[in-house]
Amino acid sequence: MPTRTVRAVPESEALRRIEEITARRVRCDDPDLEALTDGPLEVAAYVAAHRRVPGEVLRRDVLDALVLLEYGRRAIPVLPGRLDRLEHRLLSLGVESGLSLGELAAALGLRSRQAVQHRLLRHAAAERGAPRSEVAERAARRGESRERAWLDRNAAALLACTAQLLEHRDRLTRTAQSPEHCDRLTRTTRPPEHRGPLAAAPVPASGPTVPEAAPASDPELAESFDELAESLSRVPADPRDPAHLTRTRHLAARLRLLLADLAAAPAVTALPGGHPLRALLARTTRLATAHQSASSA
């Protein structure tokens, strides 16, 4: 990795940038202003974390905060990793808010927009726990683009199948289930108007029968269903949400593990060949497998 270029920022300029950030936040009535302190790195971290201000204010604040980071690299003893993570957040925020790579390069004392792009790629590789290799990160991003394209077309179906599967949690986690029991459950869980004649049969004269004990549940399968439900609840409703890809990826991984366990579960093997649950399981498995192929290609 080439030697990092660090912009020489005098203390007077750092103090001026802090004053300008503070003045802009005061003028726009920043609702988080009470959390703003006066340390250079603290001010830079504040800009990265508190964004409820007009876009123009945010863009100018990001540029000033990057200058404060460069000052901190030379003047403040702090772990480089902390500065790198903060720089990544500010650069990403700058791109999201509409700053050009050239503007970001000037704030960092870099000579070209490509230098900013390379720094973003190295930061992204470090965030993923990968070596700081731009080549590896570009390859990872291409893979992510394929995965995102697949999810654009199929995420709604994948999430819908997951929700339907969760509705059958109690049935699918039973440790033993005969075909006759499956058929009986199918009849008795239908609305009354769709049940067969046995649903309306009177209680025998000899008195009520003792209910058949329900089969026990597999605790590991039950826990897997609970984890899947938790993952589904965390997927943002808006596909444009930055967290949508990551949350859906986590859900799909848990779903594949659960489907592998269900393939040999007694409740599934006892289902009749044409049972609707078999069709749901087959469709969900196809989607989960296709997602895995798209994300690992």
mmCIF file of C-alpha atoms in Angstrom:
data_model
loop_
_atom_site.group_PDB
_atom_site.id
_atom_site.type_symbol
_atom_site.label_atom_id
_atom_site.label_comp_id
_atom_site.label_asym_id
_atom_site.label_seq_id
_atom_site.Cartn_x
_atom_site.Cartn_y
_atom_site.Cartn_z
ATOM 1 C CA MET A 1 0.000 0.000 0.000
ATOM 2 C CA PRO A 2 1.497 3.416 -0.955
ATOM 3 C CA THR A 3 2.442 5.926 1.715
ATOM 4 C CA ARG A 4 -0.530 8.018 2.761
ATOM 5 C CA THR A 5 -0.500 11.671 1.744
ATOM 6 C CA VAL A 6 -1.292 13.838 4.772
ATOM 7 C CA ARG A 7 -2.199 17.470 4.265
ATOM 8 C CA ALA A 8 -0.306 19.901 6.506
ATOM 9 C CA VAL A 9 -2.991 21.922 8.326
ATOM 10 C CA PRO A 10 -1.913 24.691 10.732
ATOM 11 C CA GLU A 11 -3.702 24.997 14.050
ATOM 12 C CA SER A 12 -5.138 28.375 13.068
ATOM 13 C CA GLU A 13 -6.907 26.830 10.079
ATOM 14 C CA ALA A 14 -8.263 23.982 12.185
ATOM 15 C CA LEU A 15 -9.696 26.475 14.676
ATOM 16 C CA ARG A 16 -11.265 28.472 11.826
ATOM 17 C CA ARG A 17 -12.910 25.341 10.397
ATOM 18 C CA ILE A 18 -14.366 24.490 13.815
ATOM 19 C CA GLU A 19 -15.786 28.011 14.121
ATOM 20 C CA GLU A 20 -17.331 27.822 10.646
ATOM 21 C CA ILE A 21 -18.970 24.461 11.318
ATOM 22 C CA THR A 22 -20.356 25.748 14.621
ATOM 23 C CA ALA A 23 -21.639 28.987 13.047
ATOM 24 C CA ARG A 24 -23.412 27.129 10.235
ATOM 25 C CA ARG A 25 -25.050 24.740 12.687
ATOM 26 C CA VAL A 26 -26.254 27.629 14.830
ATOM 27 C CA ARG A 27 -27.669 29.530 11.837
ATOM 28 C CA CYS A 28 -29.674 26.542 10.604
ATOM 29 C CA ASP A 29 -31.004 25.657 14.076
ATOM 30 C CA ASP A 30 -29.376 22.217 14.129
ATOM 31 C CA PRO A 31 -31.604 20.167 16.496
ATOM 32 C CA ASP A 32 -28.547 18.270 17.774
ATOM 33 C CA LEU A 33 -26.431 21.346 18.496
ATOM 34 C CA GLU A 34 -26.172 20.686 22.235
ATOM 35 C CA ALA A 35 -24.020 17.618 21.476
ATOM 36 C CA LEU A 36 -21.406 19.663 19.571
ATOM 37 C CA THR A 37 -18.093 20.127 21.390
ATOM 38 C CA ASP A 38 -14.959 22.018 20.315
ATOM 39 C CA GLY A 39 -12.281 19.328 19.864
ATOM 40 C CA PRO A 40 -11.164 18.904 16.214
ATOM 41 C CA LEU A 41 -11.815 15.156 16.033
ATOM 42 C CA GLU A 42 -14.978 15.458 18.133
ATOM 43 C CA VAL A 43 -16.318 18.077 15.702
ATOM 44 C CA ALA A 44 -15.470 15.849 12.720
ATOM 45 C CA ALA A 45 -17.255 12.903 14.373
ATOM 46 C CA TYR A 46 -20.239 15.163 15.112
ATOM 47 C CA VAL A 47 -20.565 16.067 11.426
ATOM 48 C CA ALA A 48 -20.498 12.378 10.452
ATOM 49 C CA ALA A 49 -23.169 11.470 13.018
ATOM 50 C CA HIS A 50 -25.584 14.442 12.990
ATOM 51 C CA ARG A 51 -27.086 15.084 9.563
ATOM 52 C CA ARG A 52 -30.428 16.793 10.247
ATOM 53 C CA VAL A 53 -29.401 19.996 8.480
ATOM 54 C CA PRO A 54 -29.864 21.425 4.954
ATOM 55 C CA GLY A 55 -27.848 19.739 2.226
ATOM 56 C CA GLU A 56 -25.617 22.731 1.547
ATOM 57 C CA VAL A 57 -24.708 23.001 5.227
ATOM 58 C CA LEU A 58 -23.904 19.286 5.350
ATOM 59 C CA ARG A 59 -21.693 19.429 2.253
ATOM 60 C CA ARG A 60 -19.639 22.360 3.576
ATOM 61 C CA ASP A 61 -19.389 20.726 6.990
ATOM 62 C CA VAL A 62 -18.040 17.499 5.465
ATOM 63 C CA LEU A 63 -15.260 19.372 3.658
ATOM 64 C CA ASP A 64 -14.294 21.231 6.826
ATOM 65 C CA ALA A 65 -14.442 18.010 8.877
ATOM 66 C CA LEU A 66 -12.035 16.294 6.450
ATOM 67 C CA VAL A 67 -9.587 19.158 6.948
ATOM 68 C CA LEU A 68 -9.900 18.675 10.718
ATOM 69 C CA LEU A 69 -9.047 14.998 10.257
ATOM 70 C CA GLU A 70 -5.889 15.904 8.364
ATOM 71 C CA TYR A 71 -4.945 18.259 11.192
ATOM 72 C CA GLY A 72 -5.583 15.475 13.703
ATOM 73 C CA ARG A 73 -3.312 13.003 11.890
ATOM 74 C CA ARG A 74 -0.317 15.241 12.560
ATOM 75 C CA ALA A 75 -1.239 17.021 15.787
ATOM 76 C CA ILE A 76 -3.337 14.637 17.904
ATOM 77 C CA PRO A 77 -2.141 11.276 19.251
ATOM 78 C CA VAL A 78 -4.891 8.857 18.295
ATOM 79 C CA LEU A 79 -5.127 5.372 16.834
ATOM 80 C CA PRO A 80 -4.896 5.552 13.007
ATOM 81 C CA GLY A 81 -7.721 3.033 12.700
ATOM 82 C CA ARG A 82 -10.132 5.433 14.382
ATOM 83 C CA LEU A 83 -9.170 8.203 11.953
ATOM 84 C CA ASP A 84 -9.512 5.862 8.971
ATOM 85 C CA ARG A 85 -13.006 4.777 10.022
ATOM 86 C CA LEU A 86 -14.073 8.384 10.538
ATOM 87 C CA GLU A 87 -12.581 9.395 7.186
ATOM 88 C CA HIS A 88 -14.507 6.602 5.465
ATOM 89 C CA ARG A 89 -17.766 7.784 7.039
ATOM 90 C CA LEU A 90 -17.140 11.383 5.998
ATOM 91 C CA LEU A 91 -16.118 10.495 2.444
ATOM 92 C CA SER A 92 -19.170 8.264 2.028
ATOM 93 C CA LEU A 93 -21.378 11.010 3.463
ATOM 94 C CA GLY A 94 -19.817 13.536 1.099
ATOM 95 C CA VAL A 95 -20.552 11.362 -1.940
ATOM 96 C CA GLU A 96 -24.127 10.728 -0.725
ATOM 97 C CA SER A 97 -24.726 14.450 -0.181
ATOM 98 C CA GLY A 98 -23.572 15.396 -3.693
ATOM 99 C CA LEU A 99 -19.934 16.453 -3.314
ATOM 100 C CA SER A 100 -17.672 15.622 -6.239
ATOM 101 C CA LEU A 101 -14.575 13.484 -5.813
ATOM 102 C CA GLY A 102 -12.546 16.532 -6.851
ATOM 103 C CA GLU A 103 -13.957 18.588 -3.969
ATOM 104 C CA LEU A 104 -13.207 15.779 -1.526
ATOM 105 C CA ALA A 105 -9.678 15.453 -2.928
ATOM 106 C CA ALA A 106 -8.992 19.153 -2.318
ATOM 107 C CA ALA A 107 -10.083 18.878 1.327
ATOM 108 C CA LEU A 108 -7.694 15.954 1.857
ATOM 109 C CA GLY A 109 -4.809 17.515 -0.051
ATOM 110 C CA LEU A 110 -4.954 14.873 -2.762
ATOM 111 C CA ARG A 111 -4.122 15.609 -6.386
ATOM 112 C CA SER A 112 -6.873 13.716 -8.191
ATOM 113 C CA ARG A 113 -10.356 12.339 -7.873
ATOM 114 C CA GLN A 114 -8.927 8.881 -8.560
ATOM 115 C CA ALA A 115 -6.926 9.144 -5.340
ATOM 116 C CA VAL A 116 -10.173 9.649 -3.412
ATOM 117 C CA GLN A 117 -11.770 6.715 -5.205
ATOM 118 C CA HIS A 118 -8.806 4.486 -4.321
ATOM 119 C CA ARG A 119 -8.977 5.576 -0.699
ATOM 120 C CA LEU A 120 -12.696 4.773 -0.585
ATOM 121 C CA LEU A 121 -12.014 1.312 -1.990
ATOM 122 C CA ARG A 122 -9.274 0.640 0.568
ATOM 123 C CA HIS A 123 -11.506 1.805 3.404
ATOM 124 C CA ALA A 124 -14.341 -0.410 2.146
ATOM 125 C CA ALA A 125 -12.001 -3.417 2.011
ATOM 126 C CA ALA A 126 -10.923 -2.778 5.607
ATOM 127 C CA GLU A 127 -14.559 -2.449 6.733
ATOM 128 C CA ARG A 128 -15.261 -5.900 5.250
ATOM 129 C CA GLY A 129 -12.283 -7.364 7.104
ATOM 130 C CA ALA A 130 -10.467 -7.979 3.821
ATOM 131 C CA PRO A 131 -6.915 -6.964 2.930
ATOM 132 C CA ARG A 132 -6.641 -3.367 1.802
ATOM 133 C CA SER A 133 -6.609 -4.367 -1.844
ATOM 134 C CA GLU A 134 -8.392 -2.215 -4.394
ATOM 135 C CA VAL A 135 -8.492 -5.147 -6.847
ATOM 136 C CA ALA A 136 -10.170 -7.439 -4.287
ATOM 137 C CA GLU A 137 -12.601 -4.720 -3.275
ATOM 138 C CA ARG A 138 -13.579 -4.010 -6.880
ATOM 139 C CA ALA A 139 -14.267 -7.729 -7.357
ATOM 140 C CA ALA A 140 -16.359 -7.762 -4.170
ATOM 141 C CA ARG A 141 -18.339 -4.795 -5.415
ATOM 142 C CA ARG A 142 -19.038 -6.489 -8.732
ATOM 143 C CA GLY A 143 -20.366 -9.480 -6.810
ATOM 144 C CA GLU A 144 -22.501 -7.193 -4.684
ATOM 145 C CA SER A 145 -23.888 -5.552 -7.842
ATOM 146 C CA ARG A 146 -24.984 -8.969 -9.155
ATOM 147 C CA GLU A 147 -26.592 -9.768 -5.838
ATOM 148 C CA ARG A 148 -28.364 -6.408 -5.744
ATOM 149 C CA ALA A 149 -29.692 -6.919 -9.281
ATOM 150 C CA TRP A 150 -31.053 -10.337 -8.282
ATOM 151 C CA LEU A 151 -32.703 -8.892 -5.173
ATOM 152 C CA ASP A 152 -34.262 -6.073 -7.191
ATOM 153 C CA ARG A 153 -36.147 -8.761 -9.114
ATOM 154 C CA ASN A 154 -36.721 -11.384 -6.434
ATOM 155 C CA ALA A 155 -36.452 -9.927 -2.909
ATOM 156 C CA ALA A 156 -40.215 -9.440 -2.568
ATOM 157 C CA ALA A 157 -40.864 -13.095 -3.446
ATOM 158 C CA LEU A 158 -38.108 -14.316 -1.119
ATOM 159 C CA LEU A 159 -39.455 -12.285 1.805
ATOM 160 C CA ALA A 160 -43.054 -13.324 1.081
ATOM 161 C CA CYS A 161 -42.112 -17.023 1.061
ATOM 162 C CA THR A 162 -40.222 -16.549 4.321
ATOM 163 C CA ALA A 163 -43.270 -14.932 5.939
ATOM 164 C CA GLN A 164 -45.515 -17.775 4.740
ATOM 165 C CA LEU A 165 -43.068 -20.367 6.054
ATOM 166 C CA LEU A 166 -43.076 -18.691 9.469
ATOM 167 C CA GLU A 167 -46.854 -19.044 9.624
ATOM 168 C CA HIS A 168 -46.336 -22.832 9.732
ATOM 169 C CA ARG A 169 -43.702 -22.762 12.478
ATOM 170 C CA ASP A 170 -45.646 -24.856 14.995
ATOM 171 C CA ARG A 171 -46.519 -27.520 12.451
ATOM 172 C CA LEU A 172 -43.050 -27.824 10.947
ATOM 173 C CA THR A 173 -41.252 -28.082 14.275
ATOM 174 C CA ARG A 174 -43.267 -31.122 15.475
ATOM 175 C CA THR A 175 -41.011 -34.080 16.148
ATOM 176 C CA ALA A 176 -43.529 -36.684 14.924
ATOM 177 C CA GLN A 177 -46.466 -36.395 12.598
ATOM 178 C CA SER A 178 -48.320 -39.121 10.757
ATOM 179 C CA PRO A 179 -50.014 -38.513 7.397
ATOM 180 C CA GLU A 180 -53.375 -39.039 9.122
ATOM 181 C CA HIS A 181 -52.475 -36.403 11.687
ATOM 182 C CA CYS A 182 -51.433 -33.987 8.916
ATOM 183 C CA ASP A 183 -54.751 -34.561 7.169
ATOM 184 C CA ARG A 184 -56.676 -34.047 10.386
ATOM 185 C CA LEU A 185 -54.850 -30.795 11.078
ATOM 186 C CA THR A 186 -55.507 -29.590 7.542
ATOM 187 C CA ARG A 187 -59.246 -30.163 7.990
ATOM 188 C CA THR A 188 -59.505 -28.650 11.456
ATOM 189 C CA THR A 189 -57.497 -25.529 10.671
ATOM 190 C CA ARG A 190 -59.683 -24.578 7.715
ATOM 191 C CA PRO A 191 -62.537 -22.073 8.156
ATOM 192 C CA PRO A 192 -65.804 -23.871 9.091
ATOM 193 C CA GLU A 193 -67.386 -23.325 5.713
ATOM 194 C CA HIS A 194 -64.534 -25.227 4.038
ATOM 195 C CA ARG A 195 -64.402 -28.169 6.383
ATOM 196 C CA GLY A 196 -65.749 -31.616 5.575
ATOM 197 C CA PRO A 197 -68.727 -33.249 7.267
ATOM 198 C CA LEU A 198 -66.636 -34.406 10.222
ATOM 199 C CA ALA A 199 -66.074 -30.814 11.313
ATOM 200 C CA ALA A 200 -69.737 -30.429 12.219
ATOM 201 C CA ALA A 201 -70.224 -33.873 13.749
ATOM 202 C CA PRO A 202 -71.901 -33.813 17.189
ATOM 203 C CA VAL A 203 -70.081 -34.908 20.315
ATOM 204 C CA PRO A 204 -70.737 -38.623 20.933
ATOM 205 C CA ALA A 205 -73.340 -39.446 23.561
ATOM 206 C CA SER A 206 -70.739 -41.127 25.732
ATOM 207 C CA GLY A 207 -69.240 -37.694 26.386
ATOM 208 C CA PRO A 208 -66.276 -35.703 25.143
ATOM 209 C CA THR A 209 -63.141 -37.597 24.218
ATOM 210 C CA VAL A 210 -59.765 -36.800 25.679
ATOM 211 C CA PRO A 211 -57.906 -34.579 23.176
ATOM 212 C CA GLU A 212 -54.994 -36.239 21.464
ATOM 213 C CA ALA A 213 -51.727 -34.937 22.856
ATOM 214 C CA ALA A 214 -49.942 -32.749 20.343
ATOM 215 C CA PRO A 215 -46.537 -34.026 19.268
ATOM 216 C CA ALA A 216 -43.595 -32.320 20.968
ATOM 217 C CA SER A 217 -41.657 -29.608 19.163
ATOM 218 C CA ASP A 218 -38.024 -29.870 18.121
ATOM 219 C CA PRO A 219 -36.313 -27.169 20.237
ATOM 220 C CA GLU A 220 -33.505 -26.571 17.732
ATOM 221 C CA LEU A 221 -35.894 -26.146 14.816
ATOM 222 C CA ALA A 222 -38.085 -23.878 16.948
ATOM 223 C CA GLU A 223 -35.056 -21.723 17.770
ATOM 224 C CA SER A 224 -34.113 -21.545 14.085
ATOM 225 C CA PHE A 225 -37.635 -20.356 13.248
ATOM 226 C CA ASP A 226 -37.392 -17.705 15.972
ATOM 227 C CA GLU A 227 -34.068 -16.484 14.582
ATOM 228 C CA LEU A 228 -35.536 -16.341 11.078
ATOM 229 C CA ALA A 229 -38.508 -14.326 12.338
ATOM 230 C CA GLU A 230 -36.112 -11.908 14.036
ATOM 231 C CA SER A 231 -34.119 -11.526 10.802
ATOM 232 C CA LEU A 232 -37.283 -10.879 8.796
ATOM 233 C CA SER A 233 -38.413 -8.191 11.249
ATOM 234 C CA ARG A 234 -35.132 -6.323 10.713
ATOM 235 C CA VAL A 235 -35.337 -6.141 6.901
ATOM 236 C CA PRO A 236 -36.320 -2.546 5.990
ATOM 237 C CA ALA A 237 -39.597 -2.192 4.117
ATOM 238 C CA ASP A 238 -38.002 0.199 1.618
ATOM 239 C CA PRO A 239 -35.635 -1.622 -0.803
ATOM 240 C CA ARG A 240 -33.725 1.663 -1.216
ATOM 241 C CA ASP A 241 -32.727 1.652 2.442
ATOM 242 C CA PRO A 242 -28.926 1.147 2.675
ATOM 243 C CA ALA A 243 -29.488 -1.659 5.204
ATOM 244 C CA HIS A 244 -31.857 -3.623 2.935
ATOM 245 C CA LEU A 245 -29.127 -5.573 1.132
ATOM 246 C CA THR A 246 -27.263 -6.562 4.301
ATOM 247 C CA ARG A 247 -30.392 -7.527 6.245
ATOM 248 C CA THR A 248 -31.782 -9.568 3.349
ATOM 249 C CA ARG A 249 -28.434 -11.319 2.957
ATOM 250 C CA HIS A 250 -28.460 -12.294 6.649
ATOM 251 C CA LEU A 251 -32.048 -13.506 6.369
ATOM 252 C CA ALA A 252 -31.260 -15.616 3.297
ATOM 253 C CA ALA A 253 -28.325 -17.266 5.061
ATOM 254 C CA ARG A 254 -30.507 -18.232 8.021
ATOM 255 C CA LEU A 255 -33.256 -19.383 5.675
ATOM 256 C CA ARG A 256 -30.895 -21.747 3.823
ATOM 257 C CA LEU A 257 -29.752 -23.326 7.092
ATOM 258 C CA LEU A 258 -33.358 -23.814 8.218
ATOM 259 C CA LEU A 259 -34.413 -25.327 4.885
ATOM 260 C CA ALA A 260 -31.537 -27.822 5.066
ATOM 261 C CA ASP A 261 -32.724 -28.922 8.518
ATOM 262 C CA LEU A 262 -36.368 -29.087 7.422
ATOM 263 C CA ALA A 263 -35.565 -31.394 4.502
ATOM 264 C CA ALA A 264 -35.183 -34.301 6.940
ATOM 265 C CA ALA A 265 -37.608 -33.119 9.625
ATOM 266 C CA PRO A 266 -40.361 -35.635 10.550
ATOM 267 C CA ALA A 267 -43.073 -33.025 10.035
ATOM 268 C CA VAL A 268 -41.950 -32.547 6.430
ATOM 269 C CA THR A 269 -41.240 -36.150 5.494
ATOM 270 C CA ALA A 270 -44.729 -37.088 6.708
ATOM 271 C CA LEU A 271 -46.439 -34.583 4.385
ATOM 272 C CA PRO A 272 -48.365 -36.094 1.437
ATOM 273 C CA GLY A 273 -46.757 -35.607 -1.949
ATOM 274 C CA GLY A 274 -49.184 -32.954 -3.151
ATOM 275 C CA HIS A 275 -49.458 -31.038 0.129
ATOM 276 C CA PRO A 276 -49.376 -27.213 -0.298
ATOM 277 C CA LEU A 277 -46.560 -26.971 2.246
ATOM 278 C CA ARG A 278 -44.337 -29.059 -0.001
ATOM 279 C CA ALA A 279 -44.898 -26.598 -2.831
ATOM 280 C CA LEU A 280 -44.082 -23.665 -0.525
ATOM 281 C CA LEU A 281 -40.896 -25.356 0.689
ATOM 282 C CA ALA A 282 -39.823 -26.144 -2.872
ATOM 283 C CA ARG A 283 -40.357 -22.580 -4.064
ATOM 284 C CA THR A 284 -38.592 -21.096 -1.042
ATOM 285 C CA THR A 285 -35.642 -23.451 -1.567
ATOM 286 C CA ARG A 286 -35.348 -22.440 -5.236
ATOM 287 C CA LEU A 287 -35.284 -18.762 -4.313
ATOM 288 C CA ALA A 288 -32.778 -19.216 -1.490
ATOM 289 C CA THR A 289 -30.485 -21.281 -3.736
ATOM 290 C CA ALA A 290 -30.725 -18.770 -6.571
ATOM 291 C CA HIS A 291 -29.815 -15.954 -4.179
ATOM 292 C CA GLN A 292 -26.772 -17.883 -2.981
ATOM 293 C CA SER A 293 -25.648 -18.379 -6.593
ATOM 294 C CA ALA A 294 -26.107 -14.681 -7.387
ATOM 295 C CA SER A 295 -24.182 -13.563 -4.314
ATOM 296 C CA SER A 296 -21.265 -15.968 -4.755
ATOM 297 C CA ALA A 297 -20.845 -15.926 -8.541
#
